[in-house]
Coordinates of C-alpha atoms in Angstrom, one line a residue:
M1 CA 22.0 3.8 15.4
G2 CA 18.9 3.0 12.7
G3 CA 19.0 1.5 9.1
G4 CA 16.4 0.8 6.6
R5 CA 13.4 1.4 4.1
T6 CA 11.4 4.8 4.5
Q7 CA 9.4 6.9 2.7
S8 CA 10.7 10.0 1.1
T9 CA 7.1 12.0 1.4
G10 CA 8.4 14.5 4.0
H11 CA 5.8 12.8 6.2
E12 CA 6.7 11.6 9.4
A13 CA 3.7 9.2 10.0
L14 CA 5.6 7.2 6.4
R15 CA 8.6 6.4 8.3
R16 CA 9.2 3.1 10.1
W17 CA 12.2 2.3 11.7
V18 CA 13.1 -1.4 10.4
W19 CA 16.6 -1.9 12.2
A20 CA 18.9 -1.0 15.2
A21 CA 22.2 -2.0 15.6
N22 CA 22.3 -1.0 19.2
L23 CA 18.5 -1.4 20.3
N24 CA 19.4 -2.0 23.8
R25 CA 22.4 0.3 24.3
P26 CA 21.2 3.5 23.2
V27 CA 23.9 6.6 22.4
G28 CA 23.1 10.2 23.7
K29 CA 23.2 13.4 21.8
N30 CA 26.6 14.2 19.4
A31 CA 27.3 10.5 19.1
T32 CA 29.6 9.6 15.9
L33 CA 29.3 6.9 13.2
L34 CA 32.5 6.1 11.7
F35 CA 33.4 4.3 8.9
G36 CA 37.0 3.8 9.1
R37 CA 39.7 3.4 6.4
N38 CA 40.2 -0.2 7.9
G39 CA 37.0 -1.4 7.0
N40 CA 35.5 -1.0 10.2
L41 CA 32.2 0.5 11.0
I42 CA 32.0 2.1 14.9
L43 CA 29.3 3.8 16.9
A44 CA 30.5 5.7 19.1
D45 CA 29.3 7.9 22.2
T46 CA 29.5 11.3 23.0
N47 CA 32.6 9.8 25.5
G48 CA 34.0 8.0 22.6
R49 CA 33.3 4.6 23.7
A50 CA 32.5 2.5 21.1
V51 CA 29.1 1.0 21.6
W52 CA 28.7 -1.3 18.6
Q53 CA 30.9 -2.0 15.4
T54 CA 30.7 -4.4 12.5
Q55 CA 34.2 -5.7 13.8
T56 CA 35.7 -6.1 9.7
A57 CA 38.6 -4.0 10.2
N58 CA 41.6 -5.2 7.7
I59 CA 39.7 -7.6 6.0
G60 CA 39.0 -6.1 2.6
V61 CA 35.9 -3.9 2.8
T62 CA 35.8 -1.0 0.9
D63 CA 32.7 0.6 0.7
I64 CA 29.3 0.9 2.7
N65 CA 26.0 1.0 1.1
L66 CA 22.2 0.7 1.7
L67 CA 20.5 -1.4 -0.2
S68 CA 16.8 -0.4 -1.8
N69 CA 15.8 -3.2 0.4
G70 CA 16.7 -1.9 3.0
N71 CA 19.9 -4.0 4.2
L72 CA 22.9 -2.3 5.2
V73 CA 25.9 -4.0 3.6
L74 CA 29.9 -3.5 3.2
L75 CA 31.8 -4.4 0.3
N76 CA 35.0 -5.6 -0.9
K77 CA 36.5 -4.6 -4.2
K78 CA 34.5 -7.4 -6.3
G79 CA 31.4 -5.6 -4.8
N80 CA 30.7 -9.0 -2.5
F81 CA 29.0 -8.7 0.9
V82 CA 31.4 -8.6 4.0
W83 CA 29.1 -8.1 6.2
Q84 CA 25.2 -7.4 6.0
S85 CA 22.7 -5.9 8.6
F86 CA 20.0 -8.7 6.9
D87 CA 22.7 -11.3 9.1
Y88 CA 21.8 -9.5 12.5
P89 CA 17.7 -9.0 12.7
T90 CA 16.5 -7.3 15.8
N91 CA 12.6 -7.6 16.1
T92 CA 11.5 -7.7 12.1
L93 CA 12.4 -9.4 9.0
L94 CA 12.3 -7.2 6.0
N95 CA 11.0 -8.5 2.3
G96 CA 13.6 -11.3 1.4
Q97 CA 15.1 -11.6 5.0
G98 CA 15.9 -14.8 6.3
L99 CA 16.3 -16.5 9.8
P100 CA 18.8 -19.0 9.7
D101 CA 18.5 -22.3 11.9
G102 CA 20.1 -21.4 15.3
S103 CA 22.2 -18.7 14.3
S104 CA 20.0 -15.7 14.9
R105 CA 16.8 -15.2 16.3
L106 CA 14.2 -11.9 16.7
V107 CA 13.9 -10.6 20.2
S108 CA 11.3 -8.3 21.3
G109 CA 11.0 -8.3 25.4
S110 CA 10.0 -11.6 26.8
Y111 CA 9.5 -13.1 23.5
S112 CA 11.7 -14.8 20.8
M113 CA 11.5 -16.2 17.8
V114 CA 14.4 -18.8 16.3
V115 CA 14.3 -21.5 14.0
D116 CA 14.9 -25.3 15.3
Y117 CA 14.1 -27.4 12.8
Y118 CA 11.0 -25.2 11.9
P119 CA 10.3 -21.4 13.3
T120 CA 9.4 -22.0 17.1
L121 CA 8.4 -18.6 19.5
F122 CA 9.5 -18.4 22.7
F123 CA 8.8 -16.6 26.2
K124 CA 10.8 -16.1 28.8
T125 CA 10.9 -13.8 32.0
K126 CA 13.5 -13.3 34.9
R127 CA 11.0 -15.7 37.0
N128 CA 10.8 -18.6 34.4
P129 CA 13.2 -20.5 31.5
P130 CA 12.3 -20.0 27.8
M131 CA 8.7 -21.7 26.9
V132 CA 7.3 -22.9 23.6
Y133 CA 3.8 -21.1 22.7
F134 CA 3.7 -21.6 19.2
S135 CA 5.4 -23.8 16.9
F136 CA 4.9 -23.6 13.0
T137 CA 4.5 -27.4 12.5
D138 CA 2.5 -27.1 9.4
F139 CA 5.2 -29.4 7.6
L140 CA 6.8 -32.1 9.4
V141 CA 10.5 -31.9 8.0
R142 CA 13.1 -30.0 9.2
F143 CA 14.2 -26.6 7.7
N144 CA 17.1 -24.9 8.5
K145 CA 16.1 -21.4 7.3
V146 CA 12.6 -19.0 6.7
N147 CA 12.2 -16.0 4.8
F148 CA 10.0 -13.3 4.6
I149 CA 8.8 -12.8 1.0
A150 CA 6.4 -10.2 -0.2
N151 CA 6.5 -10.8 -4.1
G152 CA 3.9 -7.7 -4.8
K153 CA 0.7 -10.0 -4.4
Q154 CA 0.7 -11.3 -1.3
F155 CA 3.5 -12.3 1.6
D156 CA 4.2 -15.4 3.1
F157 CA 6.9 -17.6 4.7
F158 CA 9.7 -19.6 2.5
Y159 CA 11.0 -22.6 3.9
A160 CA 14.0 -23.7 3.2
G161 CA 15.3 -27.1 4.0
T162 CA 18.2 -29.5 3.5
T163 CA 17.1 -32.8 2.9
G164 CA 13.6 -34.9 1.4
F165 CA 11.0 -34.1 -1.3
D166 CA 9.8 -31.4 1.0
Q167 CA 12.9 -29.5 0.6
Y168 CA 11.5 -25.4 -0.4
R169 CA 7.5 -25.0 0.9
E170 CA 6.0 -21.9 0.4
D171 CA 3.3 -21.1 3.2
V172 CA 1.2 -18.1 1.8
W173 CA -0.2 -15.7 4.6
D174 CA -2.7 -13.6 2.9
H175 CA -3.3 -11.6 -0.3
P176 CA -4.0 -7.9 0.7
G177 CA -5.5 -6.5 -3.0
Y178 CA -2.8 -4.3 -3.2
N179 CA 1.3 -4.0 -4.0
T180 CA 2.7 -5.7 -1.3
T181 CA 6.7 -5.0 -2.0
L182 CA 7.1 -2.3 0.9
S183 CA 6.2 -4.9 3.7
M184 CA 7.9 -6.5 7.3
L185 CA 7.2 -8.7 9.7
R186 CA 8.0 -8.1 13.0
L187 CA 7.8 -9.8 16.4
E188 CA 5.6 -8.0 18.8
K189 CA 6.0 -6.7 22.7
D190 CA 2.7 -9.2 23.0
G191 CA 4.5 -11.9 21.3
N192 CA 2.3 -12.1 18.2
L193 CA 3.8 -11.7 14.5
R194 CA 2.1 -8.6 12.7
V195 CA 3.3 -7.5 9.2
Y196 CA 3.5 -3.9 8.4
T197 CA 2.6 -3.0 4.5
Y198 CA 2.9 -0.1 2.7
N199 CA -0.7 0.5 0.8
G200 CA -0.1 2.9 -2.1
F201 CA -3.2 4.0 -2.9
M202 CA -4.3 5.3 0.7
K203 CA -0.5 5.9 1.2
I204 CA -0.5 4.8 5.1
W205 CA 1.2 1.7 6.3
E206 CA -1.3 -1.1 7.6
S207 CA -1.0 -4.1 9.5
P208 CA -3.4 -6.0 7.5
Y209 CA -2.4 -9.8 9.0
S210 CA -1.5 -10.5 12.3
Y211 CA -0.6 -14.4 12.7
L212 CA -1.7 -16.0 15.7
S213 CA -4.8 -14.1 15.4
S214 CA -5.7 -15.0 11.9
K215 CA -4.8 -18.9 12.6
S216 CA -7.1 -18.8 16.1
Y217 CA -4.2 -18.7 18.5
E218 CA -4.7 -15.3 20.1
C219 CA -5.4 -16.8 23.4
N220 CA -1.7 -18.7 23.3
L221 CA -0.2 -15.3 23.6
P222 CA 1.4 -15.8 27.2
E223 CA 0.2 -12.2 28.8
K224 CA -3.1 -12.2 26.3
C225 CA -5.1 -12.3 29.6
G226 CA -2.3 -11.3 32.1
L227 CA -0.5 -13.9 34.5
F228 CA -4.2 -15.2 35.4
G229 CA -6.9 -14.9 33.1
Y230 CA -8.6 -17.1 31.1
C231 CA -9.0 -16.9 27.0
E232 CA -11.7 -18.3 25.2
N233 CA -12.3 -17.1 21.3
Q234 CA -9.7 -14.3 21.5
K235 CA -11.3 -12.9 24.4
C236 CA -10.6 -12.6 27.9
V237 CA -13.6 -13.6 30.0
S238 CA -13.0 -14.5 33.5
C239 CA -10.9 -15.0 36.6
P240 CA -10.5 -18.2 37.4
S241 CA -10.9 -18.8 41.2
S242 CA -11.8 -22.0 43.4
K243 CA -15.4 -20.6 42.9
G244 CA -15.1 -21.6 39.4
L245 CA -15.0 -19.4 36.0
L246 CA -17.1 -16.4 36.8
A247 CA -18.4 -14.7 33.5
A248 CA -17.1 -11.2 32.8
S249 CA -15.1 -11.4 35.5
W250 CA -11.4 -10.5 33.7
N251 CA -9.5 -7.5 34.7
K252 CA -6.1 -6.6 34.5
E253 CA -5.6 -7.3 38.2
C254 CA -6.6 -11.2 37.7
K255 CA -4.4 -13.2 40.0
R256 CA -4.2 -16.8 41.6
E257 CA -5.7 -17.2 45.3
K258 CA -3.1 -17.0 48.1
T259 CA -1.3 -20.6 48.2
P260 CA -0.3 -21.7 51.7
H261 CA 2.5 -20.7 53.5
C262 CA 5.7 -23.0 52.8
K263 CA 5.5 -24.3 56.1
G264 CA 2.2 -24.6 56.6
T265 CA -0.1 -28.0 57.2
K266 CA -1.3 -30.2 54.6
S267 CA -4.9 -29.4 55.7
K268 CA -4.7 -25.9 54.7
V269 CA -4.0 -27.1 51.2
A270 CA -6.7 -27.4 48.4
Y271 CA -7.1 -27.6 44.2
Y272 CA -9.8 -26.6 42.3
R273 CA -9.6 -28.2 38.6
L274 CA -10.3 -26.5 35.6
E275 CA -11.6 -29.0 32.9
N276 CA -10.0 -29.0 29.8
V277 CA -8.4 -25.7 30.2
S278 CA -4.5 -25.2 30.0
S279 CA -2.0 -22.4 30.4
S280 CA -0.6 -21.1 27.0
I281 CA 3.4 -21.8 28.6
R282 CA 3.1 -25.3 29.6
T283 CA 4.9 -27.6 27.6
A284 CA 4.0 -30.2 25.2
N285 CA 7.4 -32.4 25.6
D286 CA 6.1 -36.1 27.0
K287 CA 9.5 -36.3 28.8
D288 CA 8.3 -33.4 31.1
Y289 CA 4.9 -35.5 32.2
K290 CA 5.5 -38.0 34.9
K291 CA 3.1 -41.0 35.5
L292 CA 1.4 -40.6 38.3
S293 CA -2.4 -40.2 39.9
V294 CA -3.8 -37.3 40.5
D295 CA -3.4 -37.6 43.9
G296 CA 0.1 -38.3 43.4
C297 CA 0.6 -35.2 41.6
K298 CA -0.9 -32.9 44.7
N299 CA 1.4 -34.4 46.9
K300 CA 4.2 -34.0 44.7
C301 CA 3.1 -30.3 44.2
N302 CA 2.3 -29.8 48.0
E303 CA 6.2 -30.9 48.7
D304 CA 7.5 -28.4 46.4
C305 CA 6.9 -24.7 48.1
K306 CA 7.2 -23.2 44.2
C307 CA 4.6 -25.3 43.1
V308 CA 1.8 -23.4 42.0
G309 CA -0.7 -26.2 40.6
F310 CA -0.1 -29.0 38.0
F311 CA -1.1 -30.1 34.6
Y312 CA -2.8 -33.2 34.2
R313 CA -3.2 -35.3 31.0
T314 CA -6.3 -37.5 31.6
E315 CA -5.6 -40.0 28.5
Y316 CA -2.3 -41.1 30.0
G317 CA -2.3 -40.3 33.2
T318 CA 0.8 -38.2 34.0
C319 CA 1.4 -34.7 35.3
M320 CA 3.4 -31.7 35.3
V321 CA 3.9 -29.5 37.9
A322 CA 4.1 -25.8 37.6
T323 CA 6.6 -23.7 39.5
T324 CA 6.2 -19.9 37.6
E325 CA 2.8 -18.0 37.3
M326 CA 0.2 -19.5 34.7
Y327 CA -0.3 -16.8 32.5
T328 CA -3.1 -16.8 30.4
L329 CA -5.3 -20.2 30.7
T330 CA -7.1 -21.9 27.5
S331 CA -9.7 -24.3 26.7
D332 CA -9.3 -23.5 23.2
N333 CA -8.7 -26.8 21.6
I334 CA -6.7 -26.1 18.6
R335 CA -3.0 -26.4 19.7
W336 CA -0.3 -27.6 17.0
E337 CA 3.0 -27.7 19.0
L338 CA 6.2 -29.4 18.7
G339 CA 4.6 -31.5 15.4
Y340 CA 1.1 -33.1 16.8
I341 CA -2.3 -31.8 18.5
E342 CA -1.4 -32.2 22.5
P343 CA -4.0 -34.7 23.9
K344 CA -6.6 -33.3 26.6
V345 CA -5.3 -31.1 29.5
N346 CA -6.6 -30.4 33.3
T347 CA -5.5 -27.7 35.1
Y348 CA -5.3 -28.1 39.0
I349 CA -4.8 -24.6 40.7
K350 CA -3.4 -24.5 44.2
Y351 CA -5.0 -22.5 47.0
A352 CA -5.2 -22.0 50.6
K353 CA -8.2 -23.0 51.9

């Protein structure tokens, strides 16, 4: 089931889905959507099995309505919202829709966005826990909600807080030069945030703005250059190896050199250093870094069969071992995460010599 705004021109190219109740559980042909007398809205498959429901039975729902802003709502006799699709986003925020602190999130494949003091982007696969690859830390105060706003001339994030003089803030992203009312923000499969807006002059949907690209953070997209590519100035430029960063050597098959067999001798273990280079998915939390020398960190990595290398903060003499794929590597210096610019990091890659 989908709901939301579309252009009534009859041209399929202008239709954009903006919300789906059962995004990961699609129904088959001849499925039914039933708005019951008890006020519950149920989507059932052809075999009658309920795939999705609003769970609003017998709590005073009397009407259902699809609003002009794309919000699907269930109303009581007084016209108050009892349930609304805006409270259950998938991977998209429509104009005026908000993301509250911790209670909901945008999800797109391995990527998610939540509000935890401020909006934060996470990357998670079956083999690694959720890792921060970007945080919106322009304002160093706590916010409990962020709204995507397109007011007709621009689009932006509007932050709502709970305390302090910085309780409300607006972060203007772009002024595309035409009416932006028909706009939406989508978390894409690559982990980037892109705005889509309807250009009434050209009568087409455009994507005039992508957040990480415009902020020069595109190299922080975990899968930008695959499992082990090196990214610089928004481009995948090489496959790191023990022979160095070879120019123009990147391809989609970039991967680490083989690590020694777990039961192999230490004489077969070697590391090469990537100066001022780090991974887009390493953590910036101080508590995850341990006070060790480079040799001490090598020994720690040698003792862990899953260790593929480590990140080393030269200023502090601390390291963190990596037990998952490194994904995109970068030396781009502009890196705000969790409220501060991260100190210089060198990356040491483990391989079998």
